[in-house]
């Protein structure tokens, strides 16, 4: 998996006793670099975990091809990828598993915490049912396939409350509208800041062809860490909150304990230090957004 990701990507595996191996990212999308995966594969490797950063797809054709050649599972971290696609295929439906998040920071939320696991491999369906039912075969019992249910595996209580489900349903009913609104905000930032990219003050996001994204976030990349800190401070003085993002996991204390970075860190650290996220939410109005754009321009003047 990439080191440039949220801690949950790694925790999920470390919690089950796996050792996490990080590889470098591509500077254009901040996604796992498909070209360095193969060199990190050993006899012990079990899975590849692409993270679709900002709702922009990883190079899934190549990743699936590597996985099939080495007999590995692909578990997509599509936490940010709902409504996005790769060559027409919805993110989270390409690998053997796809994990989504409905945390309050995501495009669709169940009002705080929530998530979804998509299982694309029939062979895992029954076990997934069991794990979700606290490790019991209760769902087989309800389907009349066993005469009493019992504890058969590890599991937990992964069900959302009715209130959370209802909150999420309300948003999913307007999934298209929410997506369109976010995309139009994304495009306004892009257009508004293009002149700064032309004069090489900053870089704008790159969306590879075949990737249809969901405007999960809008980020810019500035010259370096120092410039980013001054820009954040400048925006803060003007009542705008802009945030950096992940500290690469391989440099964190738990990362040093439970994981290892294989290959060269050519881009992970340096590119993460340049990245700055701009305010982005459903319903962000044009006047407020223009103010953000104007303040960034003012900073560079
Ligand atoms: C939000 C996020 C997660 C975690 O989602 P939870 O719902 O908090 O479990 C994992 N990976 C990525 C890339 C995320 O953005």
Coordinates of C-alpha atoms and ligand atoms in Angstrom, one line a residue:
X1 CA 0.0 0.0 0.0
X2 CA 1.1 3.6 -0.3
X3 CA 2.5 5.3 2.7
X4 CA 0.6 8.4 1.7
X5 CA -2.8 7.4 3.1
X6 CA -5.0 7.6 6.2
X7 CA -4.0 5.4 9.2
X8 CA -7.1 3.2 8.7
X9 CA -5.7 1.7 5.5
X10 CA -2.8 0.3 7.5
X11 CA -4.6 -0.4 10.8
X12 CA -7.1 -2.8 9.1
X13 CA -4.2 -5.1 8.2
X14 CA -2.0 -4.6 11.3
X15 CA -5.0 -5.5 13.5
X16 CA -5.1 -8.9 11.9
X17 CA -1.4 -9.5 12.4
X18 CA -0.2 -8.6 8.9
X19 CA 3.0 -6.7 8.2
X20 CA 2.4 -3.6 6.1
X21 CA 4.7 -2.8 3.2
X22 CA 4.7 0.7 1.7
X23 CA 5.8 1.7 -1.7
X24 CA 6.1 5.1 -3.3
X25 CA 3.4 7.2 -5.0
X26 CA 3.1 8.9 -8.3
X27 CA 3.5 12.6 -8.1
X28 CA 0.6 13.4 -10.5
X29 CA -2.2 11.7 -8.6
X30 CA -0.6 11.0 -5.2
X31 CA -1.7 7.4 -5.8
X32 CA 0.4 4.2 -5.4
X33 CA 3.0 4.0 -8.2
X34 CA 1.9 0.9 -10.1
X35 CA 5.5 0.6 -11.5
X36 CA 7.1 0.0 -8.1
X37 CA 4.7 -2.6 -6.8
X38 CA 6.2 -5.6 -8.3
X39 CA 9.7 -5.1 -6.9
X40 CA 8.1 -5.1 -3.4
X41 CA 6.4 -8.5 -3.8
X42 CA 7.8 -11.5 -1.9
X43 CA 6.7 -15.0 -1.1
X44 CA 4.9 -13.6 1.9
X45 CA 2.9 -11.0 0.0
X46 CA -0.9 -11.5 0.2
X47 CA -2.6 -8.4 -1.1
X48 CA -2.2 -5.1 -2.9
X49 CA -4.1 -2.1 -1.5
X50 CA -4.6 0.7 -3.9
X51 CA -6.0 3.9 -2.3
X52 CA -7.9 6.1 -4.7
X53 CA -6.7 9.5 -3.4
X54 CA -9.1 12.4 -3.8
X55 CA -11.5 10.1 -5.6
X56 CA -9.1 9.7 -8.6
X57 CA -8.5 6.2 -9.6
X58 CA -5.2 4.3 -9.3
X59 CA -4.0 2.5 -12.5
X60 CA -6.2 -0.5 -11.9
X61 CA -5.6 -2.4 -15.1
X62 CA -1.9 -2.7 -14.3
X63 CA -2.5 -3.4 -10.6
X64 CA -5.0 -6.2 -11.4
X65 CA -2.6 -7.7 -13.9
X66 CA 0.3 -7.8 -11.4
X67 CA -2.1 -9.3 -8.8
X68 CA -3.3 -12.0 -11.0
X69 CA 0.3 -12.9 -12.1
X70 CA 1.3 -13.2 -8.4
X71 CA -1.9 -14.7 -7.2
X72 CA -2.6 -11.8 -4.8
X73 CA -5.8 -10.1 -3.7
X74 CA -6.6 -6.5 -4.5
X75 CA -8.4 -4.6 -1.8
X76 CA -9.4 -1.1 -3.0
X77 CA -9.5 1.7 -0.4
X78 CA -12.3 3.6 -2.1
X79 CA -13.1 5.6 1.0
X80 CA -12.9 8.8 -1.1
X81 CA -14.1 7.2 -4.3
X82 CA -17.9 6.9 -4.2
X83 CA -19.3 7.9 -7.7
X84 CA -15.8 7.8 -9.3
X85 CA -14.9 5.4 -12.0
X86 CA -11.9 4.0 -13.9
X87 CA -12.5 3.2 -17.6
X88 CA -16.2 3.2 -16.9
X89 CA -16.0 0.9 -13.9
X90 CA -17.0 2.2 -10.5
X91 CA -14.2 2.4 -8.0
X92 CA -14.4 -0.3 -5.3
X93 CA -15.8 -2.8 -7.8
X94 CA -12.6 -3.6 -9.6
X95 CA -10.5 -5.5 -7.0
X96 CA -11.6 -8.5 -4.9
X97 CA -12.8 -6.1 -2.2
X98 CA -13.7 -2.5 -2.1
X99 CA -14.0 -0.4 1.1
X100 CA -15.9 2.8 1.4
X101 CA -16.3 5.4 4.1
X102 CA -19.3 7.4 5.1
X103 CA -17.4 9.4 7.7
X104 CA -18.5 13.0 8.0
X105 CA -15.6 14.2 5.9
X106 CA -16.6 12.1 2.8
X107 CA -18.9 13.0 -0.1
X108 CA -21.7 10.9 1.3
X109 CA -22.0 10.5 5.1
X110 CA -24.1 8.6 7.5
X111 CA -23.9 11.5 9.9
X112 CA -20.6 10.8 11.5
X113 CA -19.3 7.3 11.1
X114 CA -20.1 4.5 8.7
X115 CA -18.8 2.4 5.9
X116 CA -19.4 -0.2 3.2
X117 CA -17.5 -3.2 2.0
X118 CA -18.1 -4.5 -1.5
X119 CA -17.2 -8.2 -2.1
X120 CA -16.5 -9.1 -5.7
X121 CA -15.4 -12.6 -5.0
X122 CA -18.3 -15.0 -4.3
X123 CA -16.0 -17.2 -2.2
X124 CA -15.9 -14.5 0.5
X125 CA -19.6 -13.8 0.7
X126 CA -20.5 -16.3 3.4
X127 CA -17.6 -15.4 5.6
X128 CA -18.4 -11.7 5.3
X129 CA -21.9 -12.4 6.5
X130 CA -20.5 -14.3 9.5
X131 CA -18.0 -11.6 10.5
X132 CA -20.8 -9.0 10.3
X133 CA -23.1 -11.1 12.5
X134 CA -20.5 -11.1 15.4
X135 CA -18.9 -14.3 14.2
X136 CA -22.1 -16.3 14.1
X137 CA -23.9 -18.0 11.2
X138 CA -27.1 -16.2 12.1
X139 CA -27.8 -15.2 8.5
X140 CA -27.6 -18.8 7.4
X141 CA -30.1 -19.6 10.1
X142 CA -32.5 -16.9 8.8
X143 CA -32.2 -18.4 5.4
X144 CA -33.2 -21.8 6.8
X145 CA -29.8 -23.3 5.9
X146 CA -28.9 -24.4 9.5
X147 CA -31.3 -25.3 12.3
X148 CA -29.6 -23.2 15.0
X149 CA -27.0 -20.5 14.8
X150 CA -23.7 -20.5 16.8
X151 CA -20.3 -18.9 17.1
X152 CA -18.2 -20.0 14.2
X153 CA -15.6 -17.4 13.5
X154 CA -14.2 -14.1 14.8
X155 CA -16.5 -11.2 14.2
X156 CA -18.0 -8.0 15.6
X157 CA -20.9 -5.6 15.4
X158 CA -20.5 -3.7 12.2
X159 CA -24.1 -2.6 11.7
X160 CA -25.0 1.1 11.4
X161 CA -27.9 2.4 13.6
X162 CA -31.2 3.0 11.9
X163 CA -30.6 6.7 12.3
X164 CA -27.2 6.6 10.5
X165 CA -28.7 4.5 7.7
X166 CA -31.6 7.0 7.3
X167 CA -29.2 9.9 7.2
X168 CA -27.1 8.2 4.5
X169 CA -30.1 7.2 2.5
X170 CA -31.2 10.8 2.3
X171 CA -27.8 11.6 0.7
X172 CA -27.7 8.7 -1.6
X173 CA -31.1 9.7 -3.0
X174 CA -29.4 12.9 -4.1
X175 CA -26.1 11.3 -5.1
X176 CA -26.1 12.8 -8.6
X177 CA -27.0 16.3 -7.5
X178 CA -24.3 16.2 -4.8
X179 CA -21.7 15.0 -7.2
X180 CA -22.6 17.6 -9.9
X181 CA -22.4 20.4 -7.3
X182 CA -19.0 19.2 -6.0
X183 CA -17.7 18.9 -9.6
X184 CA -18.8 22.4 -10.5
X185 CA -17.0 23.8 -7.4
X186 CA -13.9 21.8 -8.4
X187 CA -14.0 23.2 -11.9
X188 CA -14.4 26.8 -10.6
X189 CA -11.2 26.4 -8.5
X190 CA -9.4 24.9 -11.4
X191 CA -10.4 27.8 -13.8
X192 CA -9.8 30.4 -11.1
X193 CA -6.3 29.3 -10.2
X194 CA -5.2 28.4 -13.7
X195 CA -3.3 31.6 -14.2
X196 CA -1.1 30.8 -11.2
X197 CA -0.2 27.5 -12.7
X198 CA 0.6 29.2 -16.0
X199 CA 3.0 31.5 -14.1
X200 CA 4.5 28.5 -12.3
X201 CA 3.4 29.6 -8.8
X202 CA 1.6 26.4 -8.0
X203 CA 0.4 23.2 -9.6
X204 CA -3.2 22.1 -10.1
X205 CA -4.5 18.5 -9.8
X206 CA -4.0 16.1 -12.7
X207 CA -6.7 13.7 -13.7
X208 CA -5.4 10.9 -16.0
X209 CA -7.6 9.9 -18.9
X210 CA -10.1 7.2 -18.2
X211 CA -10.5 8.5 -14.6
X212 CA -13.8 10.1 -13.9
X213 CA -13.6 11.7 -10.4
X214 CA -16.0 12.9 -7.8
X215 CA -14.4 16.1 -6.6
X216 CA -13.8 14.7 -3.2
X217 CA -11.2 17.3 -2.7
X218 CA -9.5 20.2 -4.4
X219 CA -5.8 20.5 -3.6
X220 CA -3.0 22.6 -4.9
X221 CA 0.7 22.0 -4.7
X222 CA 3.0 24.8 -3.8
X223 CA 6.8 25.0 -4.0
X224 CA 7.7 23.4 -0.7
X225 CA 6.9 23.0 3.0
X226 CA 7.9 26.5 4.0
X227 CA 5.8 28.2 1.3
X228 CA 2.9 26.0 2.3
X229 CA 3.2 27.0 6.0
X230 CA 3.1 30.7 5.0
X231 CA 0.2 30.3 2.7
X232 CA -1.8 28.4 5.4
X233 CA -1.0 31.3 7.8
X234 CA -1.9 33.9 5.3
X235 CA -5.3 32.2 4.5
X236 CA -6.0 31.8 8.2
X237 CA -5.4 35.5 8.8
X238 CA -8.1 36.0 6.2
X239 CA -10.6 33.6 7.9
X240 CA -9.9 30.7 5.4
X241 CA -9.1 27.3 6.6
X242 CA -6.9 25.3 4.3
X243 CA -5.4 22.1 5.5
X244 CA -2.4 19.9 4.6
X245 CA -3.0 16.2 4.5
X246 CA -1.3 12.9 5.5
X247 CA 2.0 12.7 7.2
X248 CA 3.5 9.7 5.4
X249 CA 2.8 6.6 7.5
X250 CA 6.3 5.2 7.2
X251 CA 7.7 8.3 9.0
X252 CA 5.2 7.9 11.9
X253 CA 6.0 6.1 15.1
X254 CA 3.5 3.2 14.6
X255 CA 4.6 3.1 10.9
X256 CA 8.2 2.4 12.1
X257 CA 6.9 -0.3 14.3
X258 CA 4.4 -2.2 12.1
X259 CA 5.5 -1.4 8.6
X260 CA 8.3 -1.0 6.2
X261 CA 8.9 1.2 3.2
X262 CA 10.3 -0.8 0.3
X263 CA 12.1 1.0 -2.6
X264 CA 12.9 4.7 -2.8
X265 CA 10.8 7.5 -1.3
X266 CA 11.2 9.6 -4.3
X267 CA 7.8 11.4 -4.1
X268 CA 5.9 10.4 -1.0
X269 CA 7.5 12.8 1.5
X270 CA 8.4 15.6 -0.8
X271 CA 5.0 15.7 -2.6
X272 CA 3.0 15.4 0.6
X273 CA 4.8 18.5 1.9
X274 CA 3.7 20.5 -1.0
X275 CA 0.0 19.6 -0.9
X276 CA -2.7 22.0 0.4
X277 CA -6.4 21.3 0.4
X278 CA -8.8 24.1 -0.2
X279 CA -12.3 24.5 1.4
X280 CA -14.6 22.2 -0.5
X281 CA -18.1 21.1 0.5
X282 CA -21.5 20.5 -1.1
X283 CA -23.2 24.0 -1.4
X284 CA -20.0 26.1 -1.1
X285 CA -21.2 29.3 -2.7
X286 CA -19.5 31.2 -5.5
X287 CA -18.9 34.3 -3.5
X288 CA -17.1 32.5 -0.8
X289 CA -15.2 30.4 -3.3
X290 CA -14.1 33.5 -5.3
X291 CA -12.8 35.0 -2.0
X292 CA -10.6 31.9 -1.5
X293 CA -9.3 32.2 -5.0
X294 CA -8.6 35.9 -4.6
X295 CA -6.8 35.5 -1.4
X296 CA -4.5 32.8 -2.9
X297 CA -3.8 35.2 -5.8
X298 CA -3.1 38.0 -3.3
X299 CA -0.6 35.8 -1.5
X300 CA 1.3 35.2 -4.6
X301 CA 1.4 38.9 -5.5
Ligands
LIG1 C1 -11.6 8.3 5.5 C2 -10.7 7.3 5.0 C3 -10.5 6.1 5.6 C4 -11.2 5.7 6.9 O1 -12.6 5.7 6.9 P1 -13.4 5.4 8.2 O2 -14.8 5.5 7.8 O3 -12.9 6.5 9.2 O4 -13.0 4.1 8.6 C5 -9.6 5.2 5.1 N1 -8.9 5.4 4.0 C6 -9.0 6.6 3.4 C7 -8.2 6.9 2.2 C8 -9.9 7.6 3.9 O5 -9.9 8.8 3.3

